[in-house]
Coordinates of C-alpha atoms in Angstrom, one line a residue:
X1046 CA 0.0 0.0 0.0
X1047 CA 2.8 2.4 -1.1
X1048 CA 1.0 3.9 -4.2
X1049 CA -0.1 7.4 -2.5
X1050 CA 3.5 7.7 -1.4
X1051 CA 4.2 7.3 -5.1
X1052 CA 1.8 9.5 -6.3
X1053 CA 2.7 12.3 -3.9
X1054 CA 6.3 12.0 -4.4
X1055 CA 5.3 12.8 -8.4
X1056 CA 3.7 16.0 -7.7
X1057 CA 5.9 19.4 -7.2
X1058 CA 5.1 20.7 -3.9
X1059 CA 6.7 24.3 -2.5
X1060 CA 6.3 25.7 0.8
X1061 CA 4.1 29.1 1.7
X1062 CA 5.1 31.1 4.8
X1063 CA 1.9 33.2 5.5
X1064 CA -0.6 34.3 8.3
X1065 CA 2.3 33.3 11.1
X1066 CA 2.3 29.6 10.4
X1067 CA 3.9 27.6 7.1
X1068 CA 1.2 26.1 4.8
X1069 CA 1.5 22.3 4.9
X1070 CA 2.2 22.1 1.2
X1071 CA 0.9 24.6 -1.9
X1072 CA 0.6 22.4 -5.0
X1073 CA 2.8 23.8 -8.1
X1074 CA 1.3 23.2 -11.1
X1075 CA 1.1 25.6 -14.2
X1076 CA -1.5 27.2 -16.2
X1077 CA -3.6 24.6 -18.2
X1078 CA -6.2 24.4 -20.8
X1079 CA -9.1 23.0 -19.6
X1080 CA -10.5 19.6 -20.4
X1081 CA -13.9 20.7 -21.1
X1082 CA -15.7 24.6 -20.8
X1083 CA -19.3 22.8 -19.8
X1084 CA -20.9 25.6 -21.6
X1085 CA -24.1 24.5 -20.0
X1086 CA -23.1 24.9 -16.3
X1087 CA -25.5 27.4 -15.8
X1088 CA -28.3 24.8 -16.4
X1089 CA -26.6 22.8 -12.9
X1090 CA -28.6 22.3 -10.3
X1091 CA -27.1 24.2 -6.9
X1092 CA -27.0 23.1 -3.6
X1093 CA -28.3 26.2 -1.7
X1094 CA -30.6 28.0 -4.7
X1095 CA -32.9 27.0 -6.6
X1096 CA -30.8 28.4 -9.9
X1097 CA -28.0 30.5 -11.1
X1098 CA -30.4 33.4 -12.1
X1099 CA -31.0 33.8 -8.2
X1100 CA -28.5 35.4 -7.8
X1101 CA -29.0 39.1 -9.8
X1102 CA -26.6 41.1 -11.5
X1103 CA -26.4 44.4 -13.6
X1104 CA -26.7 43.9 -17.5
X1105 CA -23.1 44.3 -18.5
X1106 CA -22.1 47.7 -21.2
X1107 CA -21.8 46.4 -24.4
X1108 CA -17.5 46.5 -25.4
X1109 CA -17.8 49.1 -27.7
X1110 CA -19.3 51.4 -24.9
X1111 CA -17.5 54.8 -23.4
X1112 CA -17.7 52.7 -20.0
X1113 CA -16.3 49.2 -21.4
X1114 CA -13.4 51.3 -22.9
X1115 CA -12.7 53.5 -20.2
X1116 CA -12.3 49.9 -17.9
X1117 CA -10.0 48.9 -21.1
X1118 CA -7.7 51.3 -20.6
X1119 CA -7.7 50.8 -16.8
X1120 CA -6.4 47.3 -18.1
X1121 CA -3.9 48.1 -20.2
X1122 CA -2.5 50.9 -18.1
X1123 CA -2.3 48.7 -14.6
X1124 CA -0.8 45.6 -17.0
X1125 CA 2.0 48.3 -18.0
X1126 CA 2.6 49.4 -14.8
X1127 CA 3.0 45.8 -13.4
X1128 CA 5.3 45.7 -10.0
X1129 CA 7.7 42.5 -10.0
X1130 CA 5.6 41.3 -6.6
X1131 CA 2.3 41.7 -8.9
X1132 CA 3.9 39.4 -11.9
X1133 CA 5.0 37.2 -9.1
X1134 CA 1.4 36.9 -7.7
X1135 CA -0.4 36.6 -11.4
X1136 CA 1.7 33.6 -11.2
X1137 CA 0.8 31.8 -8.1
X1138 CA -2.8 32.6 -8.4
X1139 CA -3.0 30.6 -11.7
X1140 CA -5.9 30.1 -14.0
X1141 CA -7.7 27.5 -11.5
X1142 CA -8.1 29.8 -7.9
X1143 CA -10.4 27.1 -6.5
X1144 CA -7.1 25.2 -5.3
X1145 CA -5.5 28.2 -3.9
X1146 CA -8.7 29.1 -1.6
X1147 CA -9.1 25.4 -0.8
X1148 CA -4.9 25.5 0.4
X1149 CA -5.7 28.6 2.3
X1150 CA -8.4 27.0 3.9
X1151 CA -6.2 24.0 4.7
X1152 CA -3.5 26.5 6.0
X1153 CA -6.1 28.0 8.7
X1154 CA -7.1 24.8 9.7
X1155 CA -3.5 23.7 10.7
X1156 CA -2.8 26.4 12.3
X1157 CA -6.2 26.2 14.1
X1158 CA -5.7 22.7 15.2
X1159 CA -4.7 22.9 18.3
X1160 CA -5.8 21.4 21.5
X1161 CA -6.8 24.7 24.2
X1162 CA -4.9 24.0 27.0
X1163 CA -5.8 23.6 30.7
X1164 CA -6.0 26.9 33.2
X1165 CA -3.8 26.9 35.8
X1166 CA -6.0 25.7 38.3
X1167 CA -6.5 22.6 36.5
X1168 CA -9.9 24.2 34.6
X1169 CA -10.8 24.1 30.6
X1170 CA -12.0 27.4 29.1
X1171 CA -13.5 26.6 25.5
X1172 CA -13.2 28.9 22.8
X1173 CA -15.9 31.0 22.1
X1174 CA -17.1 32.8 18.7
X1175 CA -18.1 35.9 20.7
X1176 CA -14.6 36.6 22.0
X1177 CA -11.9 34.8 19.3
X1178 CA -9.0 36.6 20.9
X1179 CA -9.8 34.3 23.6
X1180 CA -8.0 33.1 25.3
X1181 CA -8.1 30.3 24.1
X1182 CA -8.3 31.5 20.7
X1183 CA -11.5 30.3 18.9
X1184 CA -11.9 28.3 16.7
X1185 CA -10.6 25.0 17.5
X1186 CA -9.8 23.2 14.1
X1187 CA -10.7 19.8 15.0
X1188 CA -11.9 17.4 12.2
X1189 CA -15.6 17.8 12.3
X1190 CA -14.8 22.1 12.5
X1191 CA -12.7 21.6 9.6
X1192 CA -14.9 19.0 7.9
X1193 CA -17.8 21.8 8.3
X1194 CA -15.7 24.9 7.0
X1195 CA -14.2 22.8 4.0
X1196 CA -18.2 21.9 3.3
X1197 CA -19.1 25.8 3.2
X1198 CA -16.4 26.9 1.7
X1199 CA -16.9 24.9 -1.3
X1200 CA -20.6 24.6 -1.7
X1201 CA -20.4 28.4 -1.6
X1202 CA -17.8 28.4 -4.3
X1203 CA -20.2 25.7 -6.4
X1204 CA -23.2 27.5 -6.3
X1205 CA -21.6 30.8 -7.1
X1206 CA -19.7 29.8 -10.0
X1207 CA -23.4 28.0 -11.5
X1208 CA -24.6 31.5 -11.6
X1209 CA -21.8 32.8 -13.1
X1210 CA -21.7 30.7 -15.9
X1211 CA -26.2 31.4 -16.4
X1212 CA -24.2 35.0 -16.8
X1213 CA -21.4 34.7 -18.6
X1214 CA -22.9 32.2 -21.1
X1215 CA -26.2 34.4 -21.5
X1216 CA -24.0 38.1 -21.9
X1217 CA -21.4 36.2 -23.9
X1218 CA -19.0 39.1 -23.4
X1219 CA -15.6 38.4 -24.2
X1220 CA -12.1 39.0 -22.4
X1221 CA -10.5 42.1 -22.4
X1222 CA -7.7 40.8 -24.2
X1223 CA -10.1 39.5 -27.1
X1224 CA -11.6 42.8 -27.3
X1225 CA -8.1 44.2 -27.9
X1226 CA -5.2 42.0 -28.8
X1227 CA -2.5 44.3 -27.6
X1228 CA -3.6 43.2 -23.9
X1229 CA -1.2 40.4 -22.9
X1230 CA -3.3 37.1 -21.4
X1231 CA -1.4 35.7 -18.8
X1232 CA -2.4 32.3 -18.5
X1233 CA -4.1 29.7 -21.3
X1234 CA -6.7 30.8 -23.7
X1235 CA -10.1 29.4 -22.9
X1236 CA -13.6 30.3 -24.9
X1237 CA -15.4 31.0 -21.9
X1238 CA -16.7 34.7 -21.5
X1239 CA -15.5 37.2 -18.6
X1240 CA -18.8 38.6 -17.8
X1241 CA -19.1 38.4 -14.5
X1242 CA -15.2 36.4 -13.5
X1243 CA -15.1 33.3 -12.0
X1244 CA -12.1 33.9 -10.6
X1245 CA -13.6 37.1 -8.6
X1246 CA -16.7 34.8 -7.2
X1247 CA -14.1 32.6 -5.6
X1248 CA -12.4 35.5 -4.4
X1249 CA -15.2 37.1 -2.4
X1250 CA -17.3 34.2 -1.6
X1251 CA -14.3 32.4 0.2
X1252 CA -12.9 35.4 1.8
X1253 CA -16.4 36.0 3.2
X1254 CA -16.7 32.3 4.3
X1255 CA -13.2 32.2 5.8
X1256 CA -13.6 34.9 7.2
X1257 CA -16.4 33.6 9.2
X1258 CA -14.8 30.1 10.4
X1259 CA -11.9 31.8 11.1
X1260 CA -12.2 35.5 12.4
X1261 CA -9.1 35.8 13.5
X1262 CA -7.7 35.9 10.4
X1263 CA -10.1 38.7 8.4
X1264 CA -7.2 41.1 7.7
X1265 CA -5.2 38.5 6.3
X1266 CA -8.1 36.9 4.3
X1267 CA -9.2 40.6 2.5
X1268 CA -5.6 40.7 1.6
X1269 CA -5.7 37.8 0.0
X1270 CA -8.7 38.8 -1.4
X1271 CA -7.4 41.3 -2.7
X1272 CA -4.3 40.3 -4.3
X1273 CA -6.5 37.6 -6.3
X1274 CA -8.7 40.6 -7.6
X1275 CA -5.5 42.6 -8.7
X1276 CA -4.2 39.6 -10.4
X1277 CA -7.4 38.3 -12.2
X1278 CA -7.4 42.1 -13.3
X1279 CA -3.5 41.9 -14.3
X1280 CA -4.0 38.4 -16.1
X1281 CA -5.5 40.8 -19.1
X1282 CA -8.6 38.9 -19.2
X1283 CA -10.7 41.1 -17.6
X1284 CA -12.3 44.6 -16.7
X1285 CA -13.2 45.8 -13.3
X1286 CA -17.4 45.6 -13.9
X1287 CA -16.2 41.5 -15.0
X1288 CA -14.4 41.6 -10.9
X1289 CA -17.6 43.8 -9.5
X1290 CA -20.3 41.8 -11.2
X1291 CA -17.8 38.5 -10.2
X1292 CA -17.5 39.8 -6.0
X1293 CA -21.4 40.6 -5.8
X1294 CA -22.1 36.6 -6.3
X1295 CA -19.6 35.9 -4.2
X1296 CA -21.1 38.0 -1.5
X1297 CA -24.1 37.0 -2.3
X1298 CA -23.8 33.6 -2.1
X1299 CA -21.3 33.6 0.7
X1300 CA -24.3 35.4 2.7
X1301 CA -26.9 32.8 1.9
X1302 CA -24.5 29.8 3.1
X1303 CA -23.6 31.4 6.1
X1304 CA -27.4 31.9 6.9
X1305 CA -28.0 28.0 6.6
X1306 CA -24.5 27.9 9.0
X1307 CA -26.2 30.1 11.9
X1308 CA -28.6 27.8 12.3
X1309 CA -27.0 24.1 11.4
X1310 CA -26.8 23.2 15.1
X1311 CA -22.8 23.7 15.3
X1312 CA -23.1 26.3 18.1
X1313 CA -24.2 23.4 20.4
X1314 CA -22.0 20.5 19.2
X1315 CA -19.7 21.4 22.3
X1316 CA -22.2 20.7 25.3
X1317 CA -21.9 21.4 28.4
X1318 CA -20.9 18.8 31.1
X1319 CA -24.6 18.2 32.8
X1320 CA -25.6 17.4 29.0
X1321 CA -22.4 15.4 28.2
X1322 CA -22.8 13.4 31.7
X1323 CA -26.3 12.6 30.7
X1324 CA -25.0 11.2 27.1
X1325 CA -22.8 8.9 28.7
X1326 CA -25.2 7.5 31.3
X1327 CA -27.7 7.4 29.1
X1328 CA -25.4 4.8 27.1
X1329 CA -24.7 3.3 30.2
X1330 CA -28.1 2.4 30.8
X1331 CA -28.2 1.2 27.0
X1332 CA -25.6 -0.9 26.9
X1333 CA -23.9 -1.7 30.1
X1334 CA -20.4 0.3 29.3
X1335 CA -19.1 3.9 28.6
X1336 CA -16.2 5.6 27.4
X1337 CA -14.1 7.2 29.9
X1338 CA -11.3 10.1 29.0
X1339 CA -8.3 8.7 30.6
X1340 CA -6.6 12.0 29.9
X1341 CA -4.6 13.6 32.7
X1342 CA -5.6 16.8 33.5
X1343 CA -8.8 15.6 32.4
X1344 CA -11.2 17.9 30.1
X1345 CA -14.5 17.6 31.6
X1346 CA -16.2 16.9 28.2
X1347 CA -15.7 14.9 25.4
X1348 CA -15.0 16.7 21.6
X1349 CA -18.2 17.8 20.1
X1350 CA -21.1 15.9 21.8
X1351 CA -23.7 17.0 20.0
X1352 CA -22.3 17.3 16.7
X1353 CA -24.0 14.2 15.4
X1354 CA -27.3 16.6 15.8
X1355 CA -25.7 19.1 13.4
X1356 CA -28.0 19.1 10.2
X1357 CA -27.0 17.2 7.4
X1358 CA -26.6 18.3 3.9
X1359 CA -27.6 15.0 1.7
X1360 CA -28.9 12.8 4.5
X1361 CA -32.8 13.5 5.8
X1362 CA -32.2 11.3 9.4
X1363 CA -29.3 10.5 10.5
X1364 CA -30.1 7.8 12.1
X1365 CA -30.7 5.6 9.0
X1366 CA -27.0 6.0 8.9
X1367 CA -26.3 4.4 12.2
X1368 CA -24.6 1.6 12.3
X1369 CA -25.4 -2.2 14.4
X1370 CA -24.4 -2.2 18.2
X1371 CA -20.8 -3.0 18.1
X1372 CA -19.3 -6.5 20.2
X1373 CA -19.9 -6.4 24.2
X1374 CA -17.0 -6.5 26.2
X1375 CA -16.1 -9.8 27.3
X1376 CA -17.8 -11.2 24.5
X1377 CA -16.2 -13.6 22.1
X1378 CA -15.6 -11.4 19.2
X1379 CA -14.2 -8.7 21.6
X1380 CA -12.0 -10.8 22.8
X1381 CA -10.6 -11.9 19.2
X1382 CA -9.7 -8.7 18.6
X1383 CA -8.0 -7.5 22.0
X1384 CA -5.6 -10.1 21.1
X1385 CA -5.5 -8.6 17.7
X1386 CA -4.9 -5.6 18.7
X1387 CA -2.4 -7.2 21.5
X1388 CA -0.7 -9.1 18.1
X1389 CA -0.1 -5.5 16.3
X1390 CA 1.5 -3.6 19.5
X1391 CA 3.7 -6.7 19.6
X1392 CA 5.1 -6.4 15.9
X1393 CA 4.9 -2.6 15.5
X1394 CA 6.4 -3.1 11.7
X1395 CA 8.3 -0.3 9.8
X1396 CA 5.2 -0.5 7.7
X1397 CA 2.5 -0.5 10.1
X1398 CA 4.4 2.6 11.8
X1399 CA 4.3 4.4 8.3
X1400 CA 1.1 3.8 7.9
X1401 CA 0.6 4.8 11.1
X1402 CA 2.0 8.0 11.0
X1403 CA 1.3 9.1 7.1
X1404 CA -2.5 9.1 8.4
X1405 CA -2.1 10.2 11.9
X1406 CA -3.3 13.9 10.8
X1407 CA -3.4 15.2 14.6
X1408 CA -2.8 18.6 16.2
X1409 CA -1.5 21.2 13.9
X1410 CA -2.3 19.6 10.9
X1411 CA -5.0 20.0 8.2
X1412 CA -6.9 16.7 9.9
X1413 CA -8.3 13.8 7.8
X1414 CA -10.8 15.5 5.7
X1415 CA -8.4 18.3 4.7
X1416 CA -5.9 15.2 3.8
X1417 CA -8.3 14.1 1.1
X1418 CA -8.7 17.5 0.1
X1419 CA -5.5 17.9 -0.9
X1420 CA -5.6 14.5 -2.7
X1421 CA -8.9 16.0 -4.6
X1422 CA -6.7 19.0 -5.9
X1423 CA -4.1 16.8 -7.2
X1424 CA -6.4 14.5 -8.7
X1425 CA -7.9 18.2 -10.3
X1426 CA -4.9 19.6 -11.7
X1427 CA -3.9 16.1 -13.2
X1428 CA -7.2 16.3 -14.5
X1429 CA -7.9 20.1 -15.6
X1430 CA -11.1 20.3 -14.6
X1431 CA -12.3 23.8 -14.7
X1432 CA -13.0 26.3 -12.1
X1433 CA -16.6 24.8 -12.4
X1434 CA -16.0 21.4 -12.1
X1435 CA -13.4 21.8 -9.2
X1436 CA -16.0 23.4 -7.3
X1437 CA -18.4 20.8 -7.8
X1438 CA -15.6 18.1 -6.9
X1439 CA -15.2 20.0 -3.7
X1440 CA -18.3 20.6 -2.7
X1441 CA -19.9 17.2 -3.6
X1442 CA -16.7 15.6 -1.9
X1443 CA -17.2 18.1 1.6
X1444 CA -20.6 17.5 1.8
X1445 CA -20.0 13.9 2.0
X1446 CA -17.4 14.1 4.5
X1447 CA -19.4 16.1 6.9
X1448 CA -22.1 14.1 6.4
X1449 CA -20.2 11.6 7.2
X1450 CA -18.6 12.9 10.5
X1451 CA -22.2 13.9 11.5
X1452 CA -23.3 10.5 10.7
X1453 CA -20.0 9.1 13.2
X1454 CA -20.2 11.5 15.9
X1455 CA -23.9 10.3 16.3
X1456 CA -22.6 6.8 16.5
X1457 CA -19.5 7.8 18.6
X1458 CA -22.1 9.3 21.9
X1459 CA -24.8 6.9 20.7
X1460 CA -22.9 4.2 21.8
X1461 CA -20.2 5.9 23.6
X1462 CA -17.8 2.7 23.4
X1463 CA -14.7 2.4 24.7
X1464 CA -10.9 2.6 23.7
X1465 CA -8.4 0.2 23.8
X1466 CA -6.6 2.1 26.0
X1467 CA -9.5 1.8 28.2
X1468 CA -10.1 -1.6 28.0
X1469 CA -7.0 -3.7 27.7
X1470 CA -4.8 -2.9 31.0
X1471 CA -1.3 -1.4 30.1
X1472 CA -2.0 -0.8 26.7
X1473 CA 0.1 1.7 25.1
X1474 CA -0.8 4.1 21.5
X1475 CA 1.5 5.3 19.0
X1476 CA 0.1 8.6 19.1
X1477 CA -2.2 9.2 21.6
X1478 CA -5.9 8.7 21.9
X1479 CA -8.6 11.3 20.9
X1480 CA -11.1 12.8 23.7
X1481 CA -14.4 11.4 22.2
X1482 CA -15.5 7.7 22.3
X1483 CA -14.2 4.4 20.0
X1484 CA -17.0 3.0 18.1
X1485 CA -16.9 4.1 14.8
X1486 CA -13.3 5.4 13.7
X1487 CA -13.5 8.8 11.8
X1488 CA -10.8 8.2 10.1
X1489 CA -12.7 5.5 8.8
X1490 CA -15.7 7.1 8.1
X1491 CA -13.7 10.4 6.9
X1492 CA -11.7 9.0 4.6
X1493 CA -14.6 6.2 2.9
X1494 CA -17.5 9.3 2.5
X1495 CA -14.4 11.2 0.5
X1496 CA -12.8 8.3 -1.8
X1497 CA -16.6 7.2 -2.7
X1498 CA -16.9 10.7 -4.3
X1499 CA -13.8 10.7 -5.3
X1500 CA -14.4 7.5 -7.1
X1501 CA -17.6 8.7 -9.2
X1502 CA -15.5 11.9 -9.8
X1503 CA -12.8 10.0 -11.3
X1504 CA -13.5 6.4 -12.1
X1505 CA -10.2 6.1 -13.4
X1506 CA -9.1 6.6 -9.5
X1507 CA -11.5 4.5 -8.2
X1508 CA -9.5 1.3 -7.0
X1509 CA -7.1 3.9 -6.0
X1510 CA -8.9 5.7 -3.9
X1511 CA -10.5 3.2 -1.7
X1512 CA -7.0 1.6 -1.1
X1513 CA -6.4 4.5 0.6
X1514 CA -9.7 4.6 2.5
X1515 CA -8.9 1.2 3.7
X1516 CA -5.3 2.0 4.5
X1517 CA -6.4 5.2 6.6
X1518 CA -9.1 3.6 8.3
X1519 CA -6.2 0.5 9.4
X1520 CA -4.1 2.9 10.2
X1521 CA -6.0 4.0 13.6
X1522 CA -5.8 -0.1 14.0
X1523 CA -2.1 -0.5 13.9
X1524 CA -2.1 2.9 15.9
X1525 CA -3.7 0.8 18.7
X1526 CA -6.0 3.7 18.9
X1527 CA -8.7 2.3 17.5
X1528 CA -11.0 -1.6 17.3
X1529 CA -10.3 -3.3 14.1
X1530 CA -14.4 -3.2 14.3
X1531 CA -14.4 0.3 14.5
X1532 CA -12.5 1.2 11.0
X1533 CA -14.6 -2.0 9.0
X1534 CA -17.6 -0.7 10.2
X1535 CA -16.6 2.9 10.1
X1536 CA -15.5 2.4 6.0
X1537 CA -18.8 0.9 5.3
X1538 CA -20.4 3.7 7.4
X1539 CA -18.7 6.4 5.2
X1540 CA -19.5 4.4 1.9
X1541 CA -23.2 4.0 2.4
X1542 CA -23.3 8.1 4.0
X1543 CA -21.3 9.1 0.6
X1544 CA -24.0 6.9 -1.4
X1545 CA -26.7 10.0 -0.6
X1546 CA -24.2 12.7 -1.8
X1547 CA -23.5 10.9 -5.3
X1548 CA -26.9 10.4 -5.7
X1549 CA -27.3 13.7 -5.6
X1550 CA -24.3 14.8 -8.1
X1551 CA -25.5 12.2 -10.4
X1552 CA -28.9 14.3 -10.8
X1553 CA -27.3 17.9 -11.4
X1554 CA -27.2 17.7 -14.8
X1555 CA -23.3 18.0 -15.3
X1556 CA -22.9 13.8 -16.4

C-alpha cells in the first residue's frame, strides 16, 4: 500500500510562509487548458438556490461602450505598470483559484488545530465565537470544524460559479484581451466569457466564508482577497465591472450559506458537562459500558457531543446512517480482537508505523478531511477540470465528509464505546488517543465518504482511492488507537453516507 506515497512524491510541492504559520504544502502546477468549458453549467442544479439566475446582477455595457473602454484602458495601463511582486502573484494565483482558496483553507485549519490548553487551576476554558482573541483563541480546528468549514467553503464556491456561468454564457462578453489584442493574457486561452469572472466569485465568496470560520484571520483573508482581484485584473482577461459583477455573487452567495451555517446546530455541538454526563449514562443504561477520557488533567467533556445533531446536507435522518451495536466486552468477538490488537503492538512493523503516521493527521495539521482535500486538488490539476468542475468536486466531496462525520459523531455518543486504552490494562498508543468515544473510527468514516466521491469523480481513481480509505481507516488499528471493528464498520459507514451525496451529483445535470 505504497501507491499514494508514489503519487505524492510525483507531484511538485513548494512551501508558503503566511498568516504566522507555514502552509502544509501549496501544490505547483502551471496554467492549463481545460478539459472541457461545460458551456451549460448554468443549467446545474445548486445546492443552496434554486438556480444560477438567483442570484441578480447588472446587465453588462456592451464593449464598444464609453464605460467598457474607459475599464479597457484601466487594463492596459495597470498591466503596463505591473510591479515585480504583482507578476510574481499573477503567477501563483494561476488560472484555477479554487485550489488556492481550498490551500488557504487547509492553512487556517492547521494552524487552528490545536488542543486549548488547561488553566492553571487545572480548569478548561472553551473557545468561544463571541470573544476569538480568547484566550483560548477560537476556533478550535478539530476534524468535524474543519470537515464543516471545507463543506461551506466549497458549496459556496459551487453554487456561485453555477450562476456565473447562467451570466457569462447568457451576456457572452468576451475577455478584455479579445476585445483588444495588444492586452497580454497571462495564463491559457479558454472560450469562456468574462462577464461576471469566475475567478472574482471565488475570491469574495471564500474570503467571506473564511472569514467567518476563522475570524481571527479577516485582515489576512481581504488581503488575500485582494491580491487575487488585482491579479485576475493583471491576467488581461478582464475589466473591473467583470471583478464587480464576479464579488457581488460571491457575497451574495457567501451570505446565503452562512445563513444556513447560523442555524445548522454547530453552536451546540460542544455541550456542556450536565448534558455530556447525561449522554454517557444514558449509554450506560443502553448498553452496560461507557467511554471514559483517561486524559490527565482531564477535560470535563468529550470533543463535540452534540455534533451528530448538526443538520445534514444529503442525508434527511441520520439515524438511518447508524450503524449495528458493536461486540460487548467480554464477549467472544471482543475478545478476538484484544488479542488482535495485542498481536499489532507486539510487531509494530516499519510499515504499520508508516502507515501509522502518514494518516495520523493530529494537532496542527489539516486533519483527515483536509488530507483528502488535498488529494482531490491533485487529482484536479492532473485532470484540468475547470473552475466549475473543481468546485463541484469539492463541494460534492465536503458534503460527504461532513455528512459523514455527523453521521460518526452520532454513532460515537450513541454508543459511547470504549478505547483500547481503556479496555486492555497497560495498553500503550502510538500517538495518543482522541477525547471522544471508539466506536466508529473517523478516520474510517472520513476518509470512505471522500474516496466514494472521489471514485464517481474520477472512475479512473477508483481502485485507488478506496485503497487508501482502507489503508487510513487501518491505520488508527495499527495505531492501537482504534478496534479493528471500529475502521470495517466505520469504512462501510462512510461508503453508504457518501451513497446520498453521489446520488445527488449524479442528478445535477453536469454527467
Amino acid at each position: 500500500m505504497k501507491k499514494h506515497l508514489l503519487y505524492i512524491a510525483s507531484a511538485s510541492l513548494v512551501f508558503l510562509a503566511s498568516c504566522n504559520k507555514d502552509l502544509p504544502t501549496e501544490l505547483a502546477f502551471e496554467n492549463y487548458e481545460f478539459a472541457t468549458l461545460d458551456e451549460e453549467g448554468g443549467n446545474w442544479k445548486p445546492i443552496l438556490i434554486a438556480s444560477g439566475a438567483d442570484l441578480e446582477i447588472p446587465v453588462p455595457s456592451e464593449t464598444s461602450s464609453s464605460e467598457y473602454q474607459a475599464e479597457l484602458t484601466q487594463t492596459k495601463t495597470a498591466i503596463q505598470n505591473m510591479t515585480p511582486d504583482q507578476r510574481k502573484n499573477l503567477v501563483k494565483w494561476t488560472n484555477n483559484p479554487v485550489v488556492r482558496w481550498n490551500e488557504i483553507a487547509l492553512e487556517l485549519i492547521a494552524k487552528y488545530n490545536l488542543i486549548p490548553g488547561p488553566n492553571p487551576d487545572g480548569t478548561y476554558t472553551l473557545p468561544n465565537p463571541a470573544t476569538p482573541d480568547g484566550p483560548p483563541a477560537f476556533p478550535f480546528a478539530h476534524p468535524p470544524y474543519a470537515s464543516r468549514a471545507l463543506a461551506y467553503l466549497s458549496v459556496a464556491q459551487f453554487d456561485g460559479l453555477i450562476s456565473a456561468w447562467h451570466y457569462k454564457f447568457e451576456y457572452a462578453r468576451q475577455s478584455a484581451y479579445q476585445v483588444d489584442p495588444s492586452i497580454p493574457f497571462a495564463y491559457v486561452e479558454q472560450q469562456i466569457p468574462a462577464y461576471p469572472s469566475d475567478g472574482a466569485v471565488i475570491a469574495s465568496a471564500s474570503r467571506k466564508i473564511l472569514t467567518a470560520m476563522f475570524p481571527l484571520e479577516a485582515a489576512y483573508l481581504e488581503q488575500k482577497e485582494n491580491e487575487h482581484l488585482e491579479s485576475l485584473l493583471l491576467s488581461g482577461e478582464f475589466v473591473k465591472s467583470d471583478l464587480d459583477a464576479g464579488s457581488k455573487i460571491g457575497n451574495d452567495i457567501a451570505a446565503i450559506a452562512l445563513s444556513r451555517a447560523s442555524i445548522d446546530g454547530m453552536k451546540n455541538a460542544q455541550a456542556p458537562k450536565a448534558v455530556s454526563d447525561s449522554i454517557a449514562n444514558a449509554a450506560f443504561e443502553r448498553f452496560g459500558w461507557k467511554w471514559t477520557n483517561l486524559e490527565s488533567p482531564q477535560r470535563p467533556v468529550g470533543l463535540t457531543p452534540l455534533f451528530g445533531k448538526v443538520k445534514m446536507w444529503n442525508v434527511a435522518n441520520v439515524e438511518a446512517t447508524r450503524p449495528g451495536i458493536p461486540p460487548a466486552p467480554g464477549s467472544a468477538e471482543f475478545e478476538a480482537d484484544v488479542k488482535l490488537l495485542k498481536d499489532y503492538a507486539a510487531n509494530r512493523t516499519a510499515e504499520r508505523r508508516r502507515i501509522a503516521n502518514f494518516w495520523q493527521d493530529g494537532l496542527a495539521t489539516y486533519t483527515p478531511p483536509g488530507h483528502w482535500n488535498d488529494f482531490a486538488n491533485r487529482f484536479i490539476v492532473k485532470y484540468q477540470l475547470n473552475t466549475l468542475r473543481s468546485a463541484r468536486t469539492l463541494a460534492y466531496m465536503n458534503m460527504a465528509i461532513m455528512d459523514g462525520g455527523v453521521s460518526c459523531w452520532d454513532a460515537k455518543y450513541y454508543y459511547h464505546y470504549p478505547r483500547p486504552i481503556q479496555e486492555i490494562e497497560g495498553f500503550e498508543t502510538i500517538t495518543g488517543t482522541p477525547n471522544f468515544p471508539s466506536y466508529t473510527s473517523g478516520h474510517s468514516v472520513f476518509s470512505a465518504a471522500a474516496a466514494e466521491v472521489l471514485a464517481y469523480v474520477f472512475p479512473s481513481e477508483a481502485d485507488l482511492v478506496r485503497e487508501w480509505a482502507e489503508e487510513a481507516a487501518m491505520s488508527r488499528v495499527y495505531g492501537g488507537i482504534h478496534w479493528s471493528f471500529d475502521a470495517t464498520v466505520g469504512t462501510q459507514q462512510g461508503k453508504n453516507v457518501a451513497q446520498y451525496t453521489v446520488e445527488k451529483a449524479r442528478l445535477d445535470g453536469a454527467d
